PDB file of C-alpha atoms in Angstrom:
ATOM      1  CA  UNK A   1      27.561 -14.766 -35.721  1.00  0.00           C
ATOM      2  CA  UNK A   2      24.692 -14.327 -33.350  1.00  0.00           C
ATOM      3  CA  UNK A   3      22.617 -10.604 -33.293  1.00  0.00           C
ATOM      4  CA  UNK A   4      23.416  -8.708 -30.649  1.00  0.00           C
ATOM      5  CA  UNK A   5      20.975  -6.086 -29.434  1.00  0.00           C
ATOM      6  CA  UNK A   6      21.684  -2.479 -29.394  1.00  0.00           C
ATOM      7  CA  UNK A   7      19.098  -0.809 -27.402  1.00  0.00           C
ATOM      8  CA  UNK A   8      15.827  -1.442 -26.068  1.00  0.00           C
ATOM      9  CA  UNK A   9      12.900   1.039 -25.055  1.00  0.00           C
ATOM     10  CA  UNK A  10      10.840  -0.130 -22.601  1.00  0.00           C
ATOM     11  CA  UNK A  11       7.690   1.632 -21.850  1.00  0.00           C
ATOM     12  CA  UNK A  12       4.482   1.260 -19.676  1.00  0.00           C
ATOM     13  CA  UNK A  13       1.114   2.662 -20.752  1.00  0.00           C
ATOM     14  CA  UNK A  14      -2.199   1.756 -18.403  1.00  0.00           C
ATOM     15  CA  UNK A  15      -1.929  -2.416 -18.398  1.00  0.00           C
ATOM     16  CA  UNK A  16       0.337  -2.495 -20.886  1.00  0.00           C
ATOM     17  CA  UNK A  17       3.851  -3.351 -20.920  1.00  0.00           C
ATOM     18  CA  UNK A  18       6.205  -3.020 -24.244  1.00  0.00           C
ATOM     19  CA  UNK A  19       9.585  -3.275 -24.984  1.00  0.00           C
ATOM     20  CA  UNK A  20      11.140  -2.062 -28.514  1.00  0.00           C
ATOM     21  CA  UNK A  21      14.055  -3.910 -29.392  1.00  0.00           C
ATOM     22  CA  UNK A  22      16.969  -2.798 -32.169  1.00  0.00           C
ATOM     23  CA  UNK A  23      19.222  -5.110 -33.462  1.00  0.00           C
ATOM     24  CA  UNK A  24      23.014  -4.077 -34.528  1.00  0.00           C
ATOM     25  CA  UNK A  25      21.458  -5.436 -37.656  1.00  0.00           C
ATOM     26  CA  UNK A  26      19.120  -2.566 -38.347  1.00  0.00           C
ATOM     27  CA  UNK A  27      16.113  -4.951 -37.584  1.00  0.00           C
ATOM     28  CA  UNK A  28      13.703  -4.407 -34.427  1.00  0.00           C
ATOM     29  CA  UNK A  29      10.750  -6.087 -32.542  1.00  0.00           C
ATOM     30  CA  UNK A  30       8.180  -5.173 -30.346  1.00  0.00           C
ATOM     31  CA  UNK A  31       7.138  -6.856 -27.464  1.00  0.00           C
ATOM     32  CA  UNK A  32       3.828  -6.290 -25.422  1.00  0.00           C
ATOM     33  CA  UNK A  33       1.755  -7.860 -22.646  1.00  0.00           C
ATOM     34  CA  UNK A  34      -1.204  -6.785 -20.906  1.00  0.00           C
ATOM     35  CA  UNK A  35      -1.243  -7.237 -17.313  1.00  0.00           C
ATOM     36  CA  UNK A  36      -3.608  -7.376 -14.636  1.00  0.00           C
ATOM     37  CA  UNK A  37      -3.409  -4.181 -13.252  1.00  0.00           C
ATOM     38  CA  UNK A  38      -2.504  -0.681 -14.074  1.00  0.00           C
ATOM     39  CA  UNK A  39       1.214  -0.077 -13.774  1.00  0.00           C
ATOM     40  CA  UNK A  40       2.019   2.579 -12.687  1.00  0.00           C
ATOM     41  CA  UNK A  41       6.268   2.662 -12.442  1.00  0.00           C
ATOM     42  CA  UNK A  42       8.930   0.431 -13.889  1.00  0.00           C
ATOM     43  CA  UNK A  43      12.317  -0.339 -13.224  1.00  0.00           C
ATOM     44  CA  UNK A  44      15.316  -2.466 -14.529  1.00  0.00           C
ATOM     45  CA  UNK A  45      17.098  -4.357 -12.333  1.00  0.00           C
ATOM     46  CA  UNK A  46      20.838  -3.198 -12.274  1.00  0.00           C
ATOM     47  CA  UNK A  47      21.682  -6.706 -10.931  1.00  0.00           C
ATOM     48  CA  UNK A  48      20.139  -8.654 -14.321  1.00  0.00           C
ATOM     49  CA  UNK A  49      20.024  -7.551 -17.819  1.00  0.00           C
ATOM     50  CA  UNK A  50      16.933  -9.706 -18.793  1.00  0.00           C
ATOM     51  CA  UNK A  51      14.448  -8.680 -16.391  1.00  0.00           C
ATOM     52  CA  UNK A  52      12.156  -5.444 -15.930  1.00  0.00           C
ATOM     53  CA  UNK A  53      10.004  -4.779 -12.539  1.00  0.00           C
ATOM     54  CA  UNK A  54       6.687  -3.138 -12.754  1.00  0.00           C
ATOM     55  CA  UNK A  55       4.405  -1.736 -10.051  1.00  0.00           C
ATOM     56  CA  UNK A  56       0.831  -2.046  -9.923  1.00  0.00           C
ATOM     57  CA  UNK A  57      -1.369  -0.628  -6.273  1.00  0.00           C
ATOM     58  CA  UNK A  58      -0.103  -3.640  -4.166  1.00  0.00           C
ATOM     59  CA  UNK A  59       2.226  -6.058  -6.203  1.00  0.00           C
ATOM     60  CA  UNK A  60       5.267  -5.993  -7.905  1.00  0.00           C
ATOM     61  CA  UNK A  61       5.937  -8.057 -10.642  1.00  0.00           C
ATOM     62  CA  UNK A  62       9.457  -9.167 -12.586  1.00  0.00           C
ATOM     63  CA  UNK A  63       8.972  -9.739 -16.378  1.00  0.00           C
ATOM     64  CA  UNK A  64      11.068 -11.964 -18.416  1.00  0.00           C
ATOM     65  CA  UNK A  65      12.311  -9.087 -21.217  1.00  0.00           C
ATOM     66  CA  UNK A  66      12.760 -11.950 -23.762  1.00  0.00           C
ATOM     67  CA  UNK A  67       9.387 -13.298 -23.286  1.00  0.00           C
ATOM     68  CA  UNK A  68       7.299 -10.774 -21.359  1.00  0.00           C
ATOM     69  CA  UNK A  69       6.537 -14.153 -19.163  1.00  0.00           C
ATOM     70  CA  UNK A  70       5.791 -12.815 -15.844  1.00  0.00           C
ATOM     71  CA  UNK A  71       8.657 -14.417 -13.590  1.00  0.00           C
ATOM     72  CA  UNK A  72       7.602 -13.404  -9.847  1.00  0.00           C
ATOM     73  CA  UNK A  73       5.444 -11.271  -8.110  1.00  0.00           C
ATOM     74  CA  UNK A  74       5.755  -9.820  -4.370  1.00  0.00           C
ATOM     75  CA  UNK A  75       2.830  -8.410  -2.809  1.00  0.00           C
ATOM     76  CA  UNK A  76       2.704  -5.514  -0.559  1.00  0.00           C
ATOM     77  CA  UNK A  77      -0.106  -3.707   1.078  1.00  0.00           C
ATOM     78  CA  UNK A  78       0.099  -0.335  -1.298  1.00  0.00           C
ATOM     79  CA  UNK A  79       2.922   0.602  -3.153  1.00  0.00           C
ATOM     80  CA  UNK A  80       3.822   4.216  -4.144  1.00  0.00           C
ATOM     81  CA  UNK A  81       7.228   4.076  -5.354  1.00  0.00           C
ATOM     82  CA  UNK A  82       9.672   1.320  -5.455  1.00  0.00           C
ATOM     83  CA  UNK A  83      13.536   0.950  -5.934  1.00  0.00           C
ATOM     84  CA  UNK A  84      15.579  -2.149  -6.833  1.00  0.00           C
ATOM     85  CA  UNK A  85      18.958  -2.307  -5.194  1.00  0.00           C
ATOM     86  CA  UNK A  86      21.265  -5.279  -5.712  1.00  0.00           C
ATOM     87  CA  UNK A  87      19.940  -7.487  -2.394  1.00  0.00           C
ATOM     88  CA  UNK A  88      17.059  -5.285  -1.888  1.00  0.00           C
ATOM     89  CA  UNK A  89      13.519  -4.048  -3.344  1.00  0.00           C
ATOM     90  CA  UNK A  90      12.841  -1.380  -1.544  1.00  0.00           C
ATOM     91  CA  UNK A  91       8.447  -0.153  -1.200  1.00  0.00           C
ATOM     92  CA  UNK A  92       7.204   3.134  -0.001  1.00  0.00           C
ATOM     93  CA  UNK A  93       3.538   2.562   0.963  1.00  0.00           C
ATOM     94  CA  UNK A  94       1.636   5.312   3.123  1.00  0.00           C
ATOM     95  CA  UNK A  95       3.204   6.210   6.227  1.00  0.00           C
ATOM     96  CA  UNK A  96       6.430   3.265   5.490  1.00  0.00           C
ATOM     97  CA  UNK A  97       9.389   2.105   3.661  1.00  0.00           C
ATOM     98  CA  UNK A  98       9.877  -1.490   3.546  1.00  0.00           C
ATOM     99  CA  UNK A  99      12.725  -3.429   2.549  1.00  0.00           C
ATOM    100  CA  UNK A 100      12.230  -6.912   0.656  1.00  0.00           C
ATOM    101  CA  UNK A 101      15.409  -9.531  -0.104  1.00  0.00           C
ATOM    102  CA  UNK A 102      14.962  -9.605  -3.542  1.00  0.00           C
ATOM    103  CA  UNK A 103      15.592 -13.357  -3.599  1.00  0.00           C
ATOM    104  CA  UNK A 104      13.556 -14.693  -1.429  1.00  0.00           C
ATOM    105  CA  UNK A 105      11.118 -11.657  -1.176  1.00  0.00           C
ATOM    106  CA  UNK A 106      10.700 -12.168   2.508  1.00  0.00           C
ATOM    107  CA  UNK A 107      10.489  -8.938   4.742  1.00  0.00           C
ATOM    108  CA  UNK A 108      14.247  -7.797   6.042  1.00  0.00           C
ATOM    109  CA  UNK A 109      13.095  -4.588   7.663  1.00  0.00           C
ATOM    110  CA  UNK A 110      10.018  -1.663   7.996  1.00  0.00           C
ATOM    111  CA  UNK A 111      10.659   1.838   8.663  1.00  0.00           C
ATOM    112  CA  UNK A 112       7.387   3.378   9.770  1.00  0.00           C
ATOM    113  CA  UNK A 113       5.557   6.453  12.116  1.00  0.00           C
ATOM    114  CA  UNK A 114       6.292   8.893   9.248  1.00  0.00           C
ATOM    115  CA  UNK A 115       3.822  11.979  10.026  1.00  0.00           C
ATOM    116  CA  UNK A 116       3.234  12.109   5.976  1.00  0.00           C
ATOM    117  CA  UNK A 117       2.898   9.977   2.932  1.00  0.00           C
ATOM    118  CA  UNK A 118       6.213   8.877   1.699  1.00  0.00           C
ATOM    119  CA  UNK A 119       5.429  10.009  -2.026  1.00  0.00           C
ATOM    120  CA  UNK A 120       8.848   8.757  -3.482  1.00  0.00           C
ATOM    121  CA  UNK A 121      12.470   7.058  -2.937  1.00  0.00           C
ATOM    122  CA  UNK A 122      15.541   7.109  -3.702  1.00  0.00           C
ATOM    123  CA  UNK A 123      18.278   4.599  -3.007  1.00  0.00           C
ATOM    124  CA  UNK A 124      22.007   4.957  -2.260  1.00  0.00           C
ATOM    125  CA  UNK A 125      24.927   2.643  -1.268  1.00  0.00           C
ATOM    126  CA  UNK A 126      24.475   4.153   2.050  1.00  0.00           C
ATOM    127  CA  UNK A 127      21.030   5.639   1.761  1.00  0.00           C
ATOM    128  CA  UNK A 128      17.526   5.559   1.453  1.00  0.00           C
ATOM    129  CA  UNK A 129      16.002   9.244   0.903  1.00  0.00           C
ATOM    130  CA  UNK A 130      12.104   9.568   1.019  1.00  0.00           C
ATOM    131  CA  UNK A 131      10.883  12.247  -0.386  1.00  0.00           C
ATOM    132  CA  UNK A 132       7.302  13.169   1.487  1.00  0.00           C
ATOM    133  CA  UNK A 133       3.951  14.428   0.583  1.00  0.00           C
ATOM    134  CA  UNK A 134       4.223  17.144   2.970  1.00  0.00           C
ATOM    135  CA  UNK A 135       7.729  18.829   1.303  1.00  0.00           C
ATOM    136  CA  UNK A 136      10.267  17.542   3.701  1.00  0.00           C
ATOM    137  CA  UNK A 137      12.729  14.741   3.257  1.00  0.00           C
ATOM    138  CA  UNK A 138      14.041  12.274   5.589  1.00  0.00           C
ATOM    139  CA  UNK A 139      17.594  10.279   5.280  1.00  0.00           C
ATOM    140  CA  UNK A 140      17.777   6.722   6.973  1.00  0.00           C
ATOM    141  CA  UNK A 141      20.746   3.992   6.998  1.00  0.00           C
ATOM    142  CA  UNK A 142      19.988   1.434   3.705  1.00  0.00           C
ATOM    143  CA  UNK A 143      21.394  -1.454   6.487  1.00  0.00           C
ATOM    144  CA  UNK A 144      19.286  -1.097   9.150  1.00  0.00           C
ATOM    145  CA  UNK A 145      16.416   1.774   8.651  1.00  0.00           C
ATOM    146  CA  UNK A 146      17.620   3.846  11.010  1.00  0.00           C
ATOM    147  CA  UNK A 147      17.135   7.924  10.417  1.00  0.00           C
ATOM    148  CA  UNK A 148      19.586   9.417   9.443  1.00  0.00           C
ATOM    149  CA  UNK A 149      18.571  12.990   8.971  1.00  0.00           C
ATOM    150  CA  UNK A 150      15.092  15.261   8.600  1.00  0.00           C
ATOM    151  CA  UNK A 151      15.166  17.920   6.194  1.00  0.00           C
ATOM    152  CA  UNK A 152      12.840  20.292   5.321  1.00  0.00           C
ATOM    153  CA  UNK A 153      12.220  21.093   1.918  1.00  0.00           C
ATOM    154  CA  UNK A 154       9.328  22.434   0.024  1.00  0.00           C
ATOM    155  CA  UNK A 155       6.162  23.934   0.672  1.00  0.00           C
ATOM    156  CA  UNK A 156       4.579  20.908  -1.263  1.00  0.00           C
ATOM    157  CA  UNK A 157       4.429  17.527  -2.050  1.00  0.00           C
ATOM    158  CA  UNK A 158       7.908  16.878  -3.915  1.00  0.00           C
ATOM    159  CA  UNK A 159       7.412  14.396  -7.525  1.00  0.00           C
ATOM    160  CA  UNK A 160      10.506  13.434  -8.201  1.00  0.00           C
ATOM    161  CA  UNK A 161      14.127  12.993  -6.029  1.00  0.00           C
ATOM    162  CA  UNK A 162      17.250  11.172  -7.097  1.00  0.00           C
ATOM    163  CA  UNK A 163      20.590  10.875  -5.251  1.00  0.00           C
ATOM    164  CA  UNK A 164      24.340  10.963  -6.783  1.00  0.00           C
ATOM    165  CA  UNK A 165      27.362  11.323  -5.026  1.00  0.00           C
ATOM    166  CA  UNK A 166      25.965  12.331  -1.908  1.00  0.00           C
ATOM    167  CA  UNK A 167      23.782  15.317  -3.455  1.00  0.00           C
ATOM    168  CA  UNK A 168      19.622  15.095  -3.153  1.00  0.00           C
ATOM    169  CA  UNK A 169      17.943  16.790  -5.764  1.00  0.00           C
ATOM    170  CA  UNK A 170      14.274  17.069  -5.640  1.00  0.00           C
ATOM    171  CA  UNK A 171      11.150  18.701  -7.378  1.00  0.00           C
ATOM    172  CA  UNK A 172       7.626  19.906  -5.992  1.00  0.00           C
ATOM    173  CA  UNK A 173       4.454  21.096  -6.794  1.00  0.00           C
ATOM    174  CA  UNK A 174       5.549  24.649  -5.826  1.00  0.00           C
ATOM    175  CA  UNK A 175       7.377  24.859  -8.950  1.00  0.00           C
ATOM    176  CA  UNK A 176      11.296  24.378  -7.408  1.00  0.00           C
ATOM    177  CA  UNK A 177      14.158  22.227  -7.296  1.00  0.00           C
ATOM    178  CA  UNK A 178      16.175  21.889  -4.766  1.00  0.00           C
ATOM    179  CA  UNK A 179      19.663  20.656  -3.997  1.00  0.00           C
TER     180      UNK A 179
END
């Protein structure tokens, strides 16, 4: 019968890339690549189970998690954060959000003007959140950019957000996190 796998780790260090694979049968492997330029997030995409993403200062780049063959790359002007949604790859850069089709990486749509740096994102069905350097959070329609809603919400920049069930949680510099 063939091995099956029963977990991987997948980590990012500086320009490396590794992946730590267990087998059911008690074996494991490591995988590694350098890349070309510091990486500085990582996601898996929730549409594929043999692909990773990484994020370097203007690219993102889709790795081949059997391989660690680099399989595409989109560039974008800066990147600060990135999400990847089942049609989508959405890229906060300065002052933007931009969504990318993930297939054909062409440019759907840009929401831009923000009065801050958009420090992070999160992605719902309905949503994208953006968490922003200057503590406040704005809400805008995944389909068409459109805002949503402005929040405000720390006295600093917030780190990290995430989004279930219709509930933002986020974390900031001034040592909260809010609901």
């Amino acid at each position: 019968p063939p091995m099956t796998v029963s977990s991987d780790m997948i980590s990012h260090v500086g320009r490396r890339v590794r992946i730590q694979r267990n087998w059911e049968s008690g074996h494991s492997e490591r995988i590694s690549v350098s890349t070309k330029r510091l990486q500085f997030a990582m996601r898996i995409d929730p549409s594929r189970t043999d692909s990773i993403l990484t994020a370097s200062k203007n690219e993102i780049t889709e790795w081949d998690m059997t391989s660690m063959k680099e399989i595409s790359t989109l560039d974008v002007a800066s990147c600060s954060d990135f999400h990847v949604g089942r049609k989508h790859i959405y890229v906060s850069g300065l002052d933007y959000i931009r969504a990318y089709n993930k297939f054909t990486k062409s440019k759907q749509y840009e929401i831009g003007g923000m009065l801050s740096t958009v420090h992070r994102i999160a992605v719902s069905p309905q949503n994208i959140v953006a968490a922003l350097w200057d503590g406040n959070i704005k809400v805008y329609n995944v389909v068409n950019g459109d805002l949503q809603v402005s929040i405000p919400g720390h006295r600093a920049p917030i780190h990290t957000i995430d989004v279930r069930n219709q509930i933002i949680a986020t974390g900031s510099s001034d040592r909260s996190i809010k609901l």
